[in-house]
Short mmCIF file of C-alpha atoms and ligand atoms in Angstrom, two decimals:
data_model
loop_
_atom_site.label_atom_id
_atom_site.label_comp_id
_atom_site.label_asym_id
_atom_site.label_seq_id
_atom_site.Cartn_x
_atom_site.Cartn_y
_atom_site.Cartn_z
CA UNK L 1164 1.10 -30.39 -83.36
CA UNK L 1165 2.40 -33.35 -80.89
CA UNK L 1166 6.89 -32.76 -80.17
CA UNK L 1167 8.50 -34.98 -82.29
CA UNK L 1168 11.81 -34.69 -80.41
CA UNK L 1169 14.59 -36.00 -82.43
CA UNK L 1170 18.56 -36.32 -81.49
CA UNK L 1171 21.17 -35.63 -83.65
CA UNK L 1172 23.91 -37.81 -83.33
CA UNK L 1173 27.53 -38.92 -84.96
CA UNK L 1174 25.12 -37.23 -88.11
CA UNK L 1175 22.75 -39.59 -87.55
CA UNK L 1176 19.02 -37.98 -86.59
CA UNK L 1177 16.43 -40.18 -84.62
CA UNK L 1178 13.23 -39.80 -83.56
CA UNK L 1179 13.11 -40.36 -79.95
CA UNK L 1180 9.18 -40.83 -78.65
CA UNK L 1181 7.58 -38.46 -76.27
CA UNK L 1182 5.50 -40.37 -73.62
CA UNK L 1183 3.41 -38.01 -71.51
CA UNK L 1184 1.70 -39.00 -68.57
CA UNK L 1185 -1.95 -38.48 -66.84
CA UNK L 1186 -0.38 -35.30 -65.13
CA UNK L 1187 1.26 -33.98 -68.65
CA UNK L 1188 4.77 -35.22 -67.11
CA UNK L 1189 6.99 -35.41 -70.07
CA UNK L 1190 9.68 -38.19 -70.97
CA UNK L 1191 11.92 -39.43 -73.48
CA UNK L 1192 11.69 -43.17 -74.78
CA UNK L 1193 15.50 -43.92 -75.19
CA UNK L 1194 15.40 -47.57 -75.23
CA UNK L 1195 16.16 -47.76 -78.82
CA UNK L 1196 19.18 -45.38 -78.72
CA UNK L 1197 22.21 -48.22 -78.45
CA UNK L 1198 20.80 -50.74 -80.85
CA UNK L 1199 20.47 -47.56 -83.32
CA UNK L 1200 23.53 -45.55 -82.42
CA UNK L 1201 25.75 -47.94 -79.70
CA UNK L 1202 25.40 -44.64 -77.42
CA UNK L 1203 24.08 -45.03 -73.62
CA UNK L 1204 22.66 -42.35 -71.54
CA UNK L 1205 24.50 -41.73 -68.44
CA UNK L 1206 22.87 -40.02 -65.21
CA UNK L 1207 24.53 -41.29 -61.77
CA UNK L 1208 21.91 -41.23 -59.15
CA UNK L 1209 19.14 -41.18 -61.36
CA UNK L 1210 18.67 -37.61 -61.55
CA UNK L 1211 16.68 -37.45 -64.68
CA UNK L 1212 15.88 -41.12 -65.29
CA UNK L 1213 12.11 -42.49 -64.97
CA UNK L 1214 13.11 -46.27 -64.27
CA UNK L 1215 9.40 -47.28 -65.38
CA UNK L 1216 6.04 -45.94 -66.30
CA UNK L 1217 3.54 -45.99 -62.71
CA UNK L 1218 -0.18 -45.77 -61.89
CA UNK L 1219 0.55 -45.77 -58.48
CA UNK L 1220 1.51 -42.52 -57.19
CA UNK L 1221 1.89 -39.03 -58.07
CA UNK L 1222 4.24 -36.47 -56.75
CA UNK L 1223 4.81 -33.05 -57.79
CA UNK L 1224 8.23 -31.69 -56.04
CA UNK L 1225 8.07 -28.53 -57.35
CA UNK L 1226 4.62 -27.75 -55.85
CA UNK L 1227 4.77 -29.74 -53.20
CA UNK L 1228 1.84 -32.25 -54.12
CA UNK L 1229 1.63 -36.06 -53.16
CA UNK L 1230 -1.25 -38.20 -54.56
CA UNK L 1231 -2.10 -42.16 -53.74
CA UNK L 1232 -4.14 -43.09 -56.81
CA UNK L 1233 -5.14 -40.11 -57.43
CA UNK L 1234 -6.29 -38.87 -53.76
CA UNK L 1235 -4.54 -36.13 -52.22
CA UNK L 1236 -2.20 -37.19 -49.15
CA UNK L 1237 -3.93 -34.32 -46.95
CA UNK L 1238 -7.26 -36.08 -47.51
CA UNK L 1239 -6.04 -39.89 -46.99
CA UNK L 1240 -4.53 -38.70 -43.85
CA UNK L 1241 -7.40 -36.92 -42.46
CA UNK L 1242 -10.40 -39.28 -43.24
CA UNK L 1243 -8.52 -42.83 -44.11
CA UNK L 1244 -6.86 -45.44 -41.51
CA UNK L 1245 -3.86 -47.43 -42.96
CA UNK L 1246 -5.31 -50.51 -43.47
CA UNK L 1247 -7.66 -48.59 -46.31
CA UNK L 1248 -4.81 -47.02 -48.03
CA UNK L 1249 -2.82 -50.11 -48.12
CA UNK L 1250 -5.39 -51.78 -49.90
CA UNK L 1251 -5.27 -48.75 -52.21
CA UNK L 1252 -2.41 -48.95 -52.91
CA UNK L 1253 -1.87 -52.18 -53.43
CA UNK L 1254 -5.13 -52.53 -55.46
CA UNK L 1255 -5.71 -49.39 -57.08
CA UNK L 1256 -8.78 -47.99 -55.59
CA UNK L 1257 -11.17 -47.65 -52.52
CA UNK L 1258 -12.76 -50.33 -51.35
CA UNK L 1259 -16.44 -51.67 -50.75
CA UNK L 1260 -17.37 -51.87 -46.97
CA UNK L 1261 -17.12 -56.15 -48.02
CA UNK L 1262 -13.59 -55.70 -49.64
CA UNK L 1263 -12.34 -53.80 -46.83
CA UNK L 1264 -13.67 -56.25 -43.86
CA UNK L 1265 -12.06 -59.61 -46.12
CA UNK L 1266 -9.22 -57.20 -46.37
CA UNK L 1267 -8.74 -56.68 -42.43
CA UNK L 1268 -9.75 -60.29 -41.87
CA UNK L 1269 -6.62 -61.28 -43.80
CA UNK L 1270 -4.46 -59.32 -41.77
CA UNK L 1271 -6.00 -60.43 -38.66
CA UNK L 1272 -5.66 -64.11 -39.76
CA UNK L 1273 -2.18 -63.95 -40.42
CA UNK L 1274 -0.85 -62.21 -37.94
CA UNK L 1275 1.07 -64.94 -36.12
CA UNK L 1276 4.71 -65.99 -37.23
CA UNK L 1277 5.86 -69.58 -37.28
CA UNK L 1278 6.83 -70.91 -33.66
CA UNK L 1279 10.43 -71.86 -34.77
CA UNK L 1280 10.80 -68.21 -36.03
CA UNK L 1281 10.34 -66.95 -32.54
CA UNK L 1282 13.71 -68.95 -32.25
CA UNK L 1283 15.70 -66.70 -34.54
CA UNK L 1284 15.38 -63.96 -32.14
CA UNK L 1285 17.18 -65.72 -29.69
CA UNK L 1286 20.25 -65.96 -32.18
CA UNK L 1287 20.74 -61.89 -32.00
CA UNK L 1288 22.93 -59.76 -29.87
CA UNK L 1289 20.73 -58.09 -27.79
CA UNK L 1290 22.23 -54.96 -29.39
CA UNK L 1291 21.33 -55.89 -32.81
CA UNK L 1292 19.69 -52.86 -34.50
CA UNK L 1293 15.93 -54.20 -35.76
CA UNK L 1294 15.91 -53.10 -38.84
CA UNK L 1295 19.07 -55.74 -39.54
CA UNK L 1296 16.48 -58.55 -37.45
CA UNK L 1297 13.44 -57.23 -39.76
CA UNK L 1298 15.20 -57.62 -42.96
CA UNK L 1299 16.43 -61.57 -42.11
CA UNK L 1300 13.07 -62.47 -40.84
CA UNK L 1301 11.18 -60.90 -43.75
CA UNK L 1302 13.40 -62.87 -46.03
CA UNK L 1303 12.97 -65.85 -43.95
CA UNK L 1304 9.49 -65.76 -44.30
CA UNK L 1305 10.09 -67.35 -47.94
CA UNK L 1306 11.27 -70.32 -46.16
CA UNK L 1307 8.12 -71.11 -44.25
CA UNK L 1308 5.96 -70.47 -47.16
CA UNK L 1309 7.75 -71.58 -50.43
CA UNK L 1310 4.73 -71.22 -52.45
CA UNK L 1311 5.00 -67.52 -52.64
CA UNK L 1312 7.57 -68.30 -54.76
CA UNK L 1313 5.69 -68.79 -57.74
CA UNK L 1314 4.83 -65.08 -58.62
CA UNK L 1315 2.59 -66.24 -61.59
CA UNK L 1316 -0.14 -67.51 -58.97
CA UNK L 1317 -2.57 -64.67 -58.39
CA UNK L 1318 -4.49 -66.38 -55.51
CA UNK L 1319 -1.31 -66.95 -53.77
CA UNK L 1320 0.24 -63.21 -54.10
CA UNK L 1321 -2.74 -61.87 -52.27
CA UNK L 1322 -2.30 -64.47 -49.73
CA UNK L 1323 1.01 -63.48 -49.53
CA UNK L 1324 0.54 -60.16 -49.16
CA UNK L 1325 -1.84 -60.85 -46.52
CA UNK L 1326 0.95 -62.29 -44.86
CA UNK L 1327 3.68 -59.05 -45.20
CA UNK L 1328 1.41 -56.77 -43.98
CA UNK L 1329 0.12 -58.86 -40.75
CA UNK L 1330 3.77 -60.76 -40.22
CA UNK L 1331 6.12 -57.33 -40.23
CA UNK L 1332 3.77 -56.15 -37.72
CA UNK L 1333 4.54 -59.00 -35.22
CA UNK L 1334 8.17 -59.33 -36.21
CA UNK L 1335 8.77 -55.27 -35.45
CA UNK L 1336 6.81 -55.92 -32.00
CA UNK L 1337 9.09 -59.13 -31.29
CA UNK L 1338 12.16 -57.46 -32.14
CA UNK L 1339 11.23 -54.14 -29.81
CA UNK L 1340 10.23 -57.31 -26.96
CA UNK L 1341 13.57 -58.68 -27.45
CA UNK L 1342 15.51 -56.26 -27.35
CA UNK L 1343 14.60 -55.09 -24.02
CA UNK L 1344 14.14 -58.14 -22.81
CA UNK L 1345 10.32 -58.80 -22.61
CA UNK L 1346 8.33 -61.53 -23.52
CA UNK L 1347 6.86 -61.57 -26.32
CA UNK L 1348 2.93 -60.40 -26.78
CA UNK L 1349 1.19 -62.42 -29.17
CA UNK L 1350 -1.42 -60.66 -31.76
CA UNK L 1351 -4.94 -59.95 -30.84
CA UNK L 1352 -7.52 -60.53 -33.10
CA UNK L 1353 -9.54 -58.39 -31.66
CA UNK L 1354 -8.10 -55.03 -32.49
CA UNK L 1355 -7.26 -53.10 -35.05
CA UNK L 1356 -4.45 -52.80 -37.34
CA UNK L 1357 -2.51 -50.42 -35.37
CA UNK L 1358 -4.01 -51.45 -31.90
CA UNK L 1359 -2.71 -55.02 -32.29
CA UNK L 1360 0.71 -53.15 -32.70
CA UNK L 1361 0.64 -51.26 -30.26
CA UNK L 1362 -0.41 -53.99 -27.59
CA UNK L 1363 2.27 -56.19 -28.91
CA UNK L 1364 4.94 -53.35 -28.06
CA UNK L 1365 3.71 -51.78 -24.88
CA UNK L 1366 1.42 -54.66 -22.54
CA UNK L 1367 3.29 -57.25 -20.73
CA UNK L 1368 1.58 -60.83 -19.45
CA UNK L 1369 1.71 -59.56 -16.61
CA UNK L 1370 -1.18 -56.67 -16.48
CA UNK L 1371 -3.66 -55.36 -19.01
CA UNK L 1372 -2.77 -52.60 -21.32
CA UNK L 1373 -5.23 -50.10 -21.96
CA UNK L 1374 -5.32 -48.94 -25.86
CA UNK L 1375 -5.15 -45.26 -26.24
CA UNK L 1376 -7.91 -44.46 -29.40
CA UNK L 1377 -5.40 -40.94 -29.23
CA UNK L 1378 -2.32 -43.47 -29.96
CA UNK L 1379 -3.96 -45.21 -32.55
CA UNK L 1380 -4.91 -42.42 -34.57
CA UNK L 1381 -1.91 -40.82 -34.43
CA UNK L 1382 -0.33 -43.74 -35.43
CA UNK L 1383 -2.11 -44.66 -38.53
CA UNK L 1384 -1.88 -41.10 -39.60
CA UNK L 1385 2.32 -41.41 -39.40
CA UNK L 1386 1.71 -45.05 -41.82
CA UNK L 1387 -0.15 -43.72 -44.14
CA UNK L 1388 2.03 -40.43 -44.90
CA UNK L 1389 4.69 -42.65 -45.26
CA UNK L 1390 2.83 -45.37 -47.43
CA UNK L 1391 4.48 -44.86 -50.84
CA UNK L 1392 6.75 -42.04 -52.32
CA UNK L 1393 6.55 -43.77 -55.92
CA UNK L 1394 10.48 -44.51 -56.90
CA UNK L 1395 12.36 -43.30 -54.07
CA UNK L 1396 15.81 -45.89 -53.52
CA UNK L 1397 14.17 -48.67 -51.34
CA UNK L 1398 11.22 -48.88 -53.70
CA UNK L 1399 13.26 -48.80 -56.51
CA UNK L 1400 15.30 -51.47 -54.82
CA UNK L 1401 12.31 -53.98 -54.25
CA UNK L 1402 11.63 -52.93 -58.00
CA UNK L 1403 15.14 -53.98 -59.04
CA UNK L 1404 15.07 -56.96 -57.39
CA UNK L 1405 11.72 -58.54 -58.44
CA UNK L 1406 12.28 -57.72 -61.76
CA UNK L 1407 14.24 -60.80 -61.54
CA UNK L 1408 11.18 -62.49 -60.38
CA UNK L 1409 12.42 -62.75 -57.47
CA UNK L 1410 9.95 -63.45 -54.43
CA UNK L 1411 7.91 -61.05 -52.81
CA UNK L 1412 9.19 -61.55 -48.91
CA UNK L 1413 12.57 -61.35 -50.66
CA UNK L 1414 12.38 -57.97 -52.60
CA UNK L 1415 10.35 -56.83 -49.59
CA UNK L 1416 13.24 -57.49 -47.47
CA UNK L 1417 16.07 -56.04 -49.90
CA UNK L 1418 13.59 -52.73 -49.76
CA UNK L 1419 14.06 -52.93 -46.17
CA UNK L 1420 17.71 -52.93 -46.18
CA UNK L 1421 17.52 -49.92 -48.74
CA UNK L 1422 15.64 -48.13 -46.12
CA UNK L 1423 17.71 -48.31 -43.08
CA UNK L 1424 20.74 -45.93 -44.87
CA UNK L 1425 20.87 -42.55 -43.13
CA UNK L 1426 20.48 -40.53 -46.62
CA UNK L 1427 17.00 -42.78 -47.03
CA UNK L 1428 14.22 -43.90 -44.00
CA UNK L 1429 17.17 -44.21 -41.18
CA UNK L 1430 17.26 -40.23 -41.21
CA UNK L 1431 14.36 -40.27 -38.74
CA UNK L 1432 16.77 -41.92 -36.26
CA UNK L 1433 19.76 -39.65 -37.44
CA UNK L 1434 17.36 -36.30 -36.55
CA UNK L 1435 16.37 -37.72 -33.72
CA UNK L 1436 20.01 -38.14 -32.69
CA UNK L 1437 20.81 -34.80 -33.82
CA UNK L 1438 18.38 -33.04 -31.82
CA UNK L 1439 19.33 -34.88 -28.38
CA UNK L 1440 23.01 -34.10 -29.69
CA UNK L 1441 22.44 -30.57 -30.12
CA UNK L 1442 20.31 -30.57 -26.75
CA UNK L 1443 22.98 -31.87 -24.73
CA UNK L 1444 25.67 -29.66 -26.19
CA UNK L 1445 23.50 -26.10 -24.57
CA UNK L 1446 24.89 -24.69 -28.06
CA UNK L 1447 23.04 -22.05 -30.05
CA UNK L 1448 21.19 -23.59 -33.11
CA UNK L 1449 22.84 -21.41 -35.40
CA UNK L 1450 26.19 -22.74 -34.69
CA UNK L 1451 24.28 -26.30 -36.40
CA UNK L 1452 23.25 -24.27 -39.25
CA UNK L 1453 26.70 -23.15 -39.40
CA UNK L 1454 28.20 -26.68 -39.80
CA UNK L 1455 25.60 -27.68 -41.94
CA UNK L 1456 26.84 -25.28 -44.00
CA UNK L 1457 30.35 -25.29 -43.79
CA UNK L 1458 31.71 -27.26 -46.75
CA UNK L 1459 34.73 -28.89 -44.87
CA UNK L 1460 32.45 -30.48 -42.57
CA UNK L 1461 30.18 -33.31 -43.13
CA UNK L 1462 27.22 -32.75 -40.56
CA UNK L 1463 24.25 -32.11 -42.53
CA UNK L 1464 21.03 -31.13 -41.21
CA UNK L 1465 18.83 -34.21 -41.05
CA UNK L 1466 15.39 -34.51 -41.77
CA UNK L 1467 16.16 -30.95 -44.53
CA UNK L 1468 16.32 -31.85 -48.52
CA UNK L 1469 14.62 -34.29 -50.45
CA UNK L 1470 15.89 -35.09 -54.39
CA UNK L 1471 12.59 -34.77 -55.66
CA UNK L 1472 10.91 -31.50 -53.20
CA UNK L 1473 12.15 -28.11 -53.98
CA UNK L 1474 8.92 -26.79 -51.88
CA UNK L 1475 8.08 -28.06 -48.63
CA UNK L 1476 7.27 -31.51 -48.05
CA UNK L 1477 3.52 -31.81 -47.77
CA UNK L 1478 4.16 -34.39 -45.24
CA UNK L 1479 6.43 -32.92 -43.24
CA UNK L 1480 3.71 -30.17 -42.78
CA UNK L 1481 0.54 -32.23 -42.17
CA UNK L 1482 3.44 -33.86 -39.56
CA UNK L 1483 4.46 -30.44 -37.73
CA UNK L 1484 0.85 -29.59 -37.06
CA UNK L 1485 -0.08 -32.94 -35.90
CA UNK L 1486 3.21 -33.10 -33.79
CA UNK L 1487 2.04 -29.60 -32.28
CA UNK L 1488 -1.73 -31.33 -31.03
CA UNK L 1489 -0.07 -34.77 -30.04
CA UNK L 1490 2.13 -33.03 -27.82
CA UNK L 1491 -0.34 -30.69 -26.15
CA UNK L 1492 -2.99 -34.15 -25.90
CA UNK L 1493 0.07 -36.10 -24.25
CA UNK L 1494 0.67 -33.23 -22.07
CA UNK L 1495 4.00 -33.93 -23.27
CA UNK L 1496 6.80 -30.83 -23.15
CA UNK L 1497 9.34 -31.83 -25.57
CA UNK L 1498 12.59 -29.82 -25.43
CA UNK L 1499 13.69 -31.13 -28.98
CA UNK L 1500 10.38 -30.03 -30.73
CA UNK L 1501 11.42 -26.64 -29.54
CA UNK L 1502 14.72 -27.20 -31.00
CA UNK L 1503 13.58 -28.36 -34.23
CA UNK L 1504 11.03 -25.57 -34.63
CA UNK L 1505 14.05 -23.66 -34.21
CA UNK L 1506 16.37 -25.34 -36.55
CA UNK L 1507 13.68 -24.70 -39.25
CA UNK L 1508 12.94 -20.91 -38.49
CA UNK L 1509 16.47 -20.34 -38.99
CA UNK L 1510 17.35 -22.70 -41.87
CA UNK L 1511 13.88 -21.48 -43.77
CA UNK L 1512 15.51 -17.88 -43.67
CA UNK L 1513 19.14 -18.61 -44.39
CA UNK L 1514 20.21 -18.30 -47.96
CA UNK L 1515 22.01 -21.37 -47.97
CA UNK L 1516 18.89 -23.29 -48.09
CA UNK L 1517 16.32 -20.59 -50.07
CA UNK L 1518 19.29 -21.23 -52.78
CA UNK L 1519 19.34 -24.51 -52.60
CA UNK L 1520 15.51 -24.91 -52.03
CA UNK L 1521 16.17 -27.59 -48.56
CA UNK L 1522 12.94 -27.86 -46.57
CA UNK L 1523 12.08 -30.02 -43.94
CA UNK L 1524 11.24 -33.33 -44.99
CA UNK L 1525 8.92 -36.39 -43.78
CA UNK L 1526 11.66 -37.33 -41.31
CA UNK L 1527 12.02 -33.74 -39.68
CA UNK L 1528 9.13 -34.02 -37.00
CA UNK L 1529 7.89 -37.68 -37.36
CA UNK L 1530 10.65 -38.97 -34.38
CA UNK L 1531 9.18 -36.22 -32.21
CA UNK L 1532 5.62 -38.09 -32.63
CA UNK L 1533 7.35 -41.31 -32.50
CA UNK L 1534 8.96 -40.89 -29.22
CA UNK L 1535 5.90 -39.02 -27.25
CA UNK L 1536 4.30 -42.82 -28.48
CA UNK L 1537 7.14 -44.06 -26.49
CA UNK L 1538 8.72 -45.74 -29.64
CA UNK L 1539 12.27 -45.65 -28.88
CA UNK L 1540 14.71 -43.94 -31.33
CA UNK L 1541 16.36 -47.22 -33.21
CA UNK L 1542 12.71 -48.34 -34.03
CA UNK L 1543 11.87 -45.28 -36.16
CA UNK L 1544 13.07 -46.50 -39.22
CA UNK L 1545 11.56 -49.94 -38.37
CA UNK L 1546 8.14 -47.44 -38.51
CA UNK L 1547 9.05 -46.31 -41.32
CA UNK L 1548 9.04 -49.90 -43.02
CA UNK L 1549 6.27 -50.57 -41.87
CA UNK L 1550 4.55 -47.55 -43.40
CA UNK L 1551 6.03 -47.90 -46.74
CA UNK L 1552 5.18 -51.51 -47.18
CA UNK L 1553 1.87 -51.34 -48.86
CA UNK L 1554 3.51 -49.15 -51.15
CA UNK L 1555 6.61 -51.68 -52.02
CA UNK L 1556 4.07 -54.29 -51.93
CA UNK L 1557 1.92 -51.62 -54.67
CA UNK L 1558 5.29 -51.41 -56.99
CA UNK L 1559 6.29 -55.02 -56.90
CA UNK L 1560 2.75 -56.36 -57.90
CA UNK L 1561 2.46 -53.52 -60.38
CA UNK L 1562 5.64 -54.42 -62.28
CA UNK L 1563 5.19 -58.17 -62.41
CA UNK L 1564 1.36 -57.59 -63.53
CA UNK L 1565 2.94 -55.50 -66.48
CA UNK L 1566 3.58 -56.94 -69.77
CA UNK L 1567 6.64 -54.81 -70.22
CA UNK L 1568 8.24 -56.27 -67.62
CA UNK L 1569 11.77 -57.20 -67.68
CA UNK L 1570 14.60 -57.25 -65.82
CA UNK L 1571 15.99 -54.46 -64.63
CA UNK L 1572 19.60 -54.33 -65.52
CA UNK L 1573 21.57 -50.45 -66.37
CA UNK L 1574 24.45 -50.44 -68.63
CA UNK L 1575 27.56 -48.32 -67.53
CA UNK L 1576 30.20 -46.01 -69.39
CA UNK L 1577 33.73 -48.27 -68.46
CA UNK L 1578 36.50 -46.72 -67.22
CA UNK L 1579 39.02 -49.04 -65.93
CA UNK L 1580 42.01 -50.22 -67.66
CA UNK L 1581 41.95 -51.41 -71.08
CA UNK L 1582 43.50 -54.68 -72.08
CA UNK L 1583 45.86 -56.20 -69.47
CA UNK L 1584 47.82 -59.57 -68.87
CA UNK L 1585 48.06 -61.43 -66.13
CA UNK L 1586 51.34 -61.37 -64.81
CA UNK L 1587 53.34 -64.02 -63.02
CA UNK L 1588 54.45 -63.45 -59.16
CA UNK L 1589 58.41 -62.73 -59.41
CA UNK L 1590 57.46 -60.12 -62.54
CA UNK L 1591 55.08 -57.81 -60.29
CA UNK L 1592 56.34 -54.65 -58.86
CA UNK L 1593 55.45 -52.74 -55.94
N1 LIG R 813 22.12 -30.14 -44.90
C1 LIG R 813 23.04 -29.32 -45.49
N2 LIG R 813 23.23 -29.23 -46.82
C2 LIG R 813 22.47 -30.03 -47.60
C3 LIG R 813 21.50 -30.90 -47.06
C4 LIG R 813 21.34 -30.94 -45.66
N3 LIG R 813 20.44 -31.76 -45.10
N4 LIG R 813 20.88 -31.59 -48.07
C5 LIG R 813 21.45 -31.14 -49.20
N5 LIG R 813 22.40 -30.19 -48.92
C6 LIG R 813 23.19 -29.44 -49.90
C7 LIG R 813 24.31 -30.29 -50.49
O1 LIG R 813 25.49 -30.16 -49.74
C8 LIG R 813 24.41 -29.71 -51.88
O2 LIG R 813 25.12 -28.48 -51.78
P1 LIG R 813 26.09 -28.00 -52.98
O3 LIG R 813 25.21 -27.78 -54.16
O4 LIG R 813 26.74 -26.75 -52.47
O5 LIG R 813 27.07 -29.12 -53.19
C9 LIG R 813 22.98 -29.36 -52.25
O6 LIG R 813 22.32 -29.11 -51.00
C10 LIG R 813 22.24 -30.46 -53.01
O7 LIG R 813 22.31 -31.66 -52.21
P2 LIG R 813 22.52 -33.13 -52.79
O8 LIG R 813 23.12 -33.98 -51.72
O9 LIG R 813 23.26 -33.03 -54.11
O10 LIG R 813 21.01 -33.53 -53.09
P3 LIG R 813 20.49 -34.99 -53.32
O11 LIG R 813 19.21 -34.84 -54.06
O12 LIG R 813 21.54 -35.87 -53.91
O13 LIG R 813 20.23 -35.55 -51.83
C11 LIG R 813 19.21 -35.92 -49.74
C12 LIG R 813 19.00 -35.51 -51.20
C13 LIG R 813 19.99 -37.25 -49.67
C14 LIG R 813 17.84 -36.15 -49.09
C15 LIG R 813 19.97 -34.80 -48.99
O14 LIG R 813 19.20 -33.61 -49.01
C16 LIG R 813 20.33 -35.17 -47.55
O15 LIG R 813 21.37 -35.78 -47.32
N6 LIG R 813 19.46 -34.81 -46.55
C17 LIG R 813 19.69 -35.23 -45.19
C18 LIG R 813 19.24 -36.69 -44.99
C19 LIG R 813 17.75 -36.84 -44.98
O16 LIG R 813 17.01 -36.11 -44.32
N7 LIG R 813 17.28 -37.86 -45.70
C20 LIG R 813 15.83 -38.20 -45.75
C21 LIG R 813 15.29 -37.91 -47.11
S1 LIG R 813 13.56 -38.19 -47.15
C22 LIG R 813 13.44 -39.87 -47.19
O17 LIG R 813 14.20 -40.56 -47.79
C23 LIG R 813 12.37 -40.44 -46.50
#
């Protein structure tokens, strides 16, 4: 016989519905609990909260398992490019040799950005971190195209999307240009997803640049491990934010600001940092582990815990084995990849983080990969974005497609003062 879990409250008893998902996950339907009893549920940080019901992706923390529709992340990354997965992703399956070539041809076609946005660049310090340039031009996209506003237009969302995925390519090329003080390199329509990139970041007018096959795969293996993480904080963000039915370009770009926080995608950067930090300082590792640990201090060890992984992240290892062969390809020695491996050996065996189950995470060894690219340390989390934006694309098209769709908006238990007057000028104290 089905649960039929029921609540007893203030002597009332209800019935509270069991929804169970394709992998038996298990979760309470609560949404009728204040209209029947005035009670809320409260759970800061959304530890045991499932914002929405999602096709999309499937994550087991405690066994360490991560699934795009269905299709394990250890077999996307070893026989997919990025270009596939975003499409499924965003469109919930494989697709046809035809689907896939109109899909590319999009992205090729729309790789440009306006003329006059090439102008906003020049209105930025030149030490203006690009994730804070990537989040105003993704926004300002909406400006040039005004028609994406109107989310009810099918045609015109794939168009649109079209656009995100081409457009942040060139904009995170522009703003790595500008801020070392390069002209810009236009698009290419001649190469491939991450080809194009990478010839917009590395080849000046000025001589030919020679695209690495070696480069490209590596780099379309770190997209598509970061592709989607189902309701992590920046997807729940662009979530949040188009349940208003609010633009695409803009929840896109309020995901992006979501993502640069240290605790979220800018820990790639923070690891990175940590590692030269630790470098420089000739200290033994274990004096890290020992602040990491240390309660009165607030160094933590980037790139280690994850709220939903209590096993190793299987990202983190398909990362650590690829960092290992990119390395040795690049004939690159790496002094920090020694120090990480390091890090982990000891932090795997300390019983500070068995207890607490901390394992490496995505972040741990994907700046290592990053930087043998020669992608500089503030872009990482500008790599990050644009990994995960087929997936934000994925969750924002998948909520406004739903017909349960509302708007997102959590209630809160009050406690501030209770009723109050306003008092005059001369009668206030202190
Ligand atoms: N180093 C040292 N201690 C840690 C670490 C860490 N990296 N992460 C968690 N802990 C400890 C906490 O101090 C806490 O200890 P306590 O129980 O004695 O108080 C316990 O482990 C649980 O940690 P919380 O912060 O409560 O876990 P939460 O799920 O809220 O946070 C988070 C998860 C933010 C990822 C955290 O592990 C962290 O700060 N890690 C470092 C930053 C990082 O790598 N972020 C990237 C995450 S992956 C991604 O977003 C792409």
């Amino acid at each position: 016989m089905a649960d039929r879990p029921q609540l007893h409250i203030d002597g009332q008893i209800l019935d509270l519905p069991l929804i169970v998902g394709s992998e038996n996950e298990r979760g309470l339907d609560i949404s009728s609990l204040r209209t029947k009893t005035g009670t809320v549920t409260l759970d800061p940080g959304f530890m045991n909260t499932a914002s929405t019901s999602s096709a999309i992706t499937f994550l087991d923390g405690e066994k360490g398992i991560l699934r795009y529709r269905g299709i394990p992340i250890e077999e996307l990354a070893e026989k997919s490019t990025f270009v596939e997965t975003s499409y499924l992703l965003i469109y919930g399956k494989l697709p046809s040799k035809p689907e896939l070539e109109n899909f590319s041809r999009l992205l090729t076609r729309h790789s440009l950005i306006h003329e006059d946005m090439k102008r906003f660049f020049d209105g930025y310090p030149g030490t203006a971190h690009p994730m804070a340039i990537l989040s105003s031009m993704v926004v300002s996209l909406s400006s040039f195209y005004p028609e994406a506003v109107d989310i009810k237009n099918h045609e015109q969302i794939d168009i649109t999307i079209g656009r995100l995925l081409a457009k942040v390519r060139t904009i995170a090329a522009f703003s790595y240009k500008k801020s070392i003080g390069q002209p810009f390199v236009y698009p290419k329509n001649s190469l491939s997803y991450c080809a194009n990139f990478l010839n917009m970041m590395f080849s000046v007018p000025a001589e030919d640049y020679p695209v690495d096959e070696e480069t490209v795969k590596a780099l379309n293996l770190l997209l598509i491990l970061h592709a989607d993480h189902e309701q992590n904080c920046s997807t729940s963000t662009v979530r949040l934010v188009g349940s208003a039915q609010t633009n695409l370009f803009a929840s896109i770009s309020a995901g992006v600001c979501a993502l640069w926080g240290p605790l979220h995608g800018g820990a790639n950067q923070e690891v990175m940092e940590m590692l030269d930090e630790i470098h420089a300082s000739g200290q033994p590792v274990d004096s890290f582990i020992a602040r990491a640990k240390d309660k009165r201090s607030d160094f933590r060890l980037m790139g280690f815990g994850h709220r939903v992984y209590k096993n190793y992240d299987p990202r983190a290892k398909i990362i650590k084995a690829a960092c290992d062969s990119i390395l040795k390809k690049f004939g690159v020695k790496d002094p920090k990849l020694e120090i990480a491996l390091r890090l982990e050996e000891v932090a795997l065996s300390d019983d500070y983080f068995i207890e607490r189950k901390l394992y490496p995470n995505v972040d741990f060894y994907s700046g290592i990969i990053y930087r043998a690219l020669g992608i500089p340390t503030n872009m990482f989390t500008v790599m990050f974005a644009l990994g995960r934006l087929p997936g934000w694309i994925a969750h924002w098209k998948e909520q406004i497609e739903s017909p349960l769709a509302r708007i997102g908006r959590p209630r809160q238990i009050y406690t501030g003062p209770t009723l109050n007057h306003y008092l005059p000028m001369d009668q206030r104290t202190g």
